[in-house]
Amino acid sequence: MRLNKYIASAGVCSRRKADELIANGNVKVNGAVVREMGFDVAPGDKVWVNGKLIEGEKDKVYVAVNKPLGYITSMEDDKGRATVAELVSDIPERLFPVGRLDYNTTGLLIMTNDGQLTYSLTHPKHEVDKTYVATVAGVVSDRRLSQLRKGVDIGGFVTSPAKVKVLKQNPRSAVVEISIHEGKNRQVRKMFAAVGNKVQSLERVAIGEIRLGRLKPGHYRKLTRQEINYLKEL
Ligand code: URA
């Protein structure tokens, strides 16, 4: 197995991060530094990452988490904020978030120790549709809807066409469902800002066909076998 894949499938980190560790000389095989990510790991080889011996492929765990407000999508935080790692702390395996949700965004986050899946799901080339429900200030007019559907400039980047549906228009705010397949930083907030509606709250309700459903904030559930197979086939 290629060295970067071996490290990712041991649940140490994502494949991209593994590439970095290898390039930086943080990986040793049988005692010698290897800087080649395609290095072929043979059965019985011992691989060290940052001085720590890693074990071969681990049991894979896949969970859907409902991220509450005020949690950071990270394994640790130097400012002492709550992290999504705490939401799955009773699971013995070390699970990593697949992609990111902002501190103030709630909803569906997938966490897994399958570095391979994380790599393919977050790769810009084949990002899956993510669906959000946004409450935004003001009126989402037809003109604004068609701008969002066409693509908007969010500061040097023009978004690809989004699927957008107004679920409810109140006098001073609207509830809108929006699906995008890119994952730029604060993309949904920036897209609404670009058409003149400020996002007041944002919840992710689906990643592809995986739905948040009735999962309570702060809770998690294991993905079903069908859901796991679906993600792997994307
Ligand atoms: N878009 C945002 O603006 N924030 C998120 O957390 C996710 C998508």
Coordinates of C-alpha atoms and ligand atoms in Angstrom, one line a residue:
M1 CA 0.0 0.0 0.0
R2 CA 1.2 3.5 -0.8
L3 CA 2.7 5.2 2.3
N4 CA 0.2 8.2 2.3
K5 CA -2.7 5.8 2.0
Y6 CA -1.3 3.6 4.7
I7 CA -1.1 6.6 7.2
A8 CA -4.6 7.8 6.3
S9 CA -6.2 4.4 6.6
A10 CA -4.6 3.9 10.0
G11 CA -6.8 6.9 11.0
V12 CA -3.9 9.2 11.8
C13 CA -5.0 12.0 9.5
S14 CA -6.2 12.7 6.0
R15 CA -4.3 11.6 3.0
R16 CA -3.4 15.3 2.1
K17 CA -2.1 15.8 5.6
A18 CA -0.1 12.6 5.3
D19 CA 1.5 13.9 2.1
E20 CA 2.6 17.0 4.1
L21 CA 4.0 15.0 6.9
I22 CA 5.9 12.8 4.5
A23 CA 7.3 15.8 2.6
N24 CA 8.4 17.4 5.8
G25 CA 10.4 14.4 6.9
N26 CA 8.1 13.4 9.8
V27 CA 7.6 9.9 8.6
K28 CA 10.0 6.9 9.1
V29 CA 9.7 3.4 7.7
N30 CA 11.7 0.8 9.5
G31 CA 13.8 3.5 11.1
A32 CA 14.7 5.6 8.0
V33 CA 13.0 8.9 7.0
V34 CA 11.0 8.4 3.8
R35 CA 10.0 11.5 1.8
E36 CA 8.3 9.7 -1.0
M37 CA 4.5 9.6 -0.6
G38 CA 4.2 6.7 -3.1
F39 CA 6.6 4.6 -1.1
D40 CA 5.3 1.0 -1.1
V41 CA 4.6 -0.2 2.5
A42 CA 5.0 -4.0 2.6
P43 CA 3.4 -6.3 5.2
G44 CA 5.5 -6.2 8.3
D45 CA 7.0 -2.7 7.7
K46 CA 7.0 -0.5 10.7
V47 CA 5.8 3.1 10.1
W48 CA 6.4 6.0 12.5
V49 CA 4.7 9.3 12.3
N50 CA 6.2 12.1 14.4
G51 CA 8.1 9.5 16.4
K52 CA 5.1 7.4 17.1
L53 CA 4.6 3.8 15.7
I54 CA 1.3 3.6 13.9
E55 CA -0.7 0.4 13.5
G56 CA -2.2 -0.8 10.3
E57 CA -5.7 -0.3 9.1
K58 CA -8.1 0.3 12.0
D59 CA -11.8 -0.5 12.3
K60 CA -13.6 2.2 10.5
V61 CA -16.2 4.3 12.4
Y62 CA -18.6 6.7 10.6
V63 CA -21.0 9.0 12.5
A64 CA -23.3 11.8 11.8
V65 CA -23.1 14.6 14.4
N66 CA -25.5 17.4 14.9
K67 CA -23.1 20.3 15.6
P68 CA -24.6 22.8 18.0
L69 CA -23.8 26.5 17.9
G70 CA -20.5 27.6 19.5
Y71 CA -18.5 24.5 18.7
I72 CA -15.4 24.7 16.5
T73 CA -14.9 22.1 13.8
S74 CA -11.5 21.0 14.9
M75 CA -9.9 18.4 17.1
E76 CA -8.5 21.0 19.6
D77 CA -8.6 24.7 20.1
D78 CA -5.9 26.9 21.5
K79 CA -8.5 29.5 22.6
G80 CA -10.3 26.9 24.8
R81 CA -13.5 26.8 22.8
A82 CA -15.6 23.6 22.7
T83 CA -14.7 21.3 19.8
V84 CA -16.6 18.8 17.8
A85 CA -14.2 16.1 19.1
E86 CA -15.9 16.5 22.5
L87 CA -19.2 15.5 20.9
V88 CA -17.8 12.0 20.1
S89 CA -15.5 11.6 23.1
D90 CA -17.2 8.4 24.2
I91 CA -16.1 6.7 21.0
P92 CA -12.7 5.1 21.5
E93 CA -11.5 5.7 17.9
R94 CA -10.1 9.1 17.1
L95 CA -12.6 10.6 14.6
F96 CA -12.0 13.5 12.3
P97 CA -14.5 15.9 10.9
V98 CA -15.2 15.6 7.1
G99 CA -15.0 19.2 6.0
R100 CA -15.9 22.2 8.2
L101 CA -18.9 24.0 9.7
D102 CA -18.5 27.5 11.0
Y103 CA -18.5 28.2 14.8
N104 CA -22.0 29.7 14.3
T105 CA -23.4 27.1 11.9
T106 CA -25.3 24.1 13.2
G107 CA -26.3 20.8 11.8
L108 CA -24.9 17.8 10.0
L109 CA -21.2 17.0 10.2
I110 CA -19.8 13.6 9.3
M111 CA -16.9 12.3 11.5
T112 CA -14.8 9.3 10.7
N113 CA -11.4 7.7 11.1
D114 CA -11.5 6.7 7.4
G115 CA -8.9 9.1 6.0
Q116 CA -9.4 7.8 2.6
L117 CA -13.1 8.7 2.6
T118 CA -12.4 12.1 4.1
Y119 CA -9.9 12.7 1.3
S120 CA -12.3 11.9 -1.5
L121 CA -15.3 13.7 0.0
T122 CA -13.5 16.9 0.5
H123 CA -11.5 16.9 -2.7
P124 CA -12.5 20.0 -4.7
K125 CA -12.8 17.9 -7.8
H126 CA -15.7 15.8 -6.6
E127 CA -17.4 17.6 -3.8
V128 CA -20.8 16.4 -3.0
D129 CA -23.9 18.6 -2.7
K130 CA -24.4 20.0 0.7
T131 CA -27.9 21.4 1.7
Y132 CA -28.4 24.2 4.2
V133 CA -31.4 25.9 5.6
A134 CA -30.6 29.6 6.1
T135 CA -32.7 32.2 7.9
V136 CA -31.9 35.5 6.2
A137 CA -32.9 39.1 6.9
G138 CA -35.1 40.8 4.4
V139 CA -36.9 39.6 1.3
V140 CA -35.4 37.0 -1.0
S141 CA -36.8 38.3 -4.3
D142 CA -37.0 36.4 -7.6
R143 CA -34.1 38.5 -8.8
R144 CA -32.0 37.4 -5.9
L145 CA -33.0 33.8 -6.3
S146 CA -32.0 33.8 -9.9
Q147 CA -28.6 35.4 -9.1
L148 CA -27.9 32.7 -6.6
R149 CA -29.0 30.1 -9.1
K150 CA -26.7 31.5 -11.7
G151 CA -23.7 32.0 -9.5
V152 CA -22.5 35.0 -7.5
D153 CA -19.1 36.7 -7.0
I154 CA -18.1 36.1 -3.4
G155 CA -14.8 38.1 -3.6
G156 CA -12.7 36.8 -6.4
F157 CA -14.6 33.5 -6.8
V158 CA -17.8 33.0 -8.8
T159 CA -19.9 30.2 -7.2
S160 CA -21.4 27.5 -9.4
P161 CA -25.1 27.4 -9.9
A162 CA -26.9 26.6 -6.6
K163 CA -30.2 25.0 -6.0
V164 CA -32.3 27.5 -4.0
K165 CA -35.9 27.3 -2.7
V166 CA -37.7 29.8 -0.4
L167 CA -39.4 27.7 2.2
K168 CA -41.0 30.7 4.0
Q169 CA -41.1 34.4 3.4
N170 CA -41.9 36.4 6.5
P171 CA -42.3 40.2 6.5
R172 CA -38.6 40.8 7.6
S173 CA -36.9 37.5 7.1
A174 CA -37.0 34.4 4.9
V175 CA -36.2 30.7 5.4
V176 CA -34.3 29.4 2.4
E177 CA -33.0 26.0 1.4
I178 CA -29.8 26.1 -0.6
S179 CA -27.6 23.3 -2.0
I180 CA -24.1 23.9 -3.1
H181 CA -21.3 21.5 -4.0
E182 CA -18.3 23.7 -3.3
G183 CA -16.9 24.3 0.1
K184 CA -15.4 27.8 0.2
N185 CA -14.9 29.4 3.6
R186 CA -18.2 30.8 4.8
Q187 CA -19.6 30.3 1.3
V188 CA -23.4 30.3 2.1
R189 CA -23.1 33.4 4.2
K190 CA -21.0 35.2 1.5
M191 CA -23.5 34.2 -1.2
F192 CA -26.4 35.7 0.6
A193 CA -24.4 38.7 1.5
A194 CA -23.6 39.1 -2.2
V195 CA -27.3 39.4 -3.1
G196 CA -28.1 41.6 -0.1
N197 CA -29.5 39.2 2.5
K198 CA -27.7 38.8 5.8
V199 CA -27.7 35.3 7.2
Q200 CA -29.1 35.2 10.7
S201 CA -28.8 31.4 11.2
L202 CA -27.5 28.6 9.2
E203 CA -28.0 24.8 9.6
R204 CA -26.7 22.1 7.3
V205 CA -29.5 19.5 6.8
A206 CA -27.9 17.1 4.3
I207 CA -24.6 16.0 2.7
G208 CA -25.6 14.3 -0.5
E209 CA -28.3 11.9 0.5
I210 CA -27.3 11.7 4.1
R211 CA -29.8 13.7 6.1
L212 CA -29.7 15.2 9.5
G213 CA -33.3 14.2 10.2
R214 CA -34.3 14.3 13.8
L215 CA -30.9 14.0 15.4
K216 CA -30.8 16.4 18.4
P217 CA -28.1 19.1 18.7
G218 CA -25.0 17.7 20.4
H219 CA -25.9 14.1 19.6
Y220 CA -24.5 11.7 17.1
R221 CA -25.6 8.5 15.4
K222 CA -23.6 5.8 13.5
L223 CA -24.2 5.9 9.8
T224 CA -26.0 2.9 8.4
R225 CA -24.2 0.4 6.1
Q226 CA -26.2 1.8 3.2
E227 CA -25.1 5.3 4.0
I228 CA -21.5 4.3 4.2
N229 CA -21.6 2.5 0.9
Y230 CA -23.3 5.5 -0.7
L231 CA -20.5 7.8 0.5
K232 CA -17.8 5.4 -0.7
E233 CA -19.4 5.2 -4.2
L234 CA -19.7 9.0 -4.7
Ligands
URA1 N1 -21.4 28.0 4.4 C1 -21.2 28.9 5.4 O1 -21.3 30.1 5.3 N2 -20.9 28.4 6.6 C2 -20.8 27.1 6.9 O2 -20.5 26.7 8.0 C3 -21.0 26.2 5.8 C4 -21.3 26.7 4.6

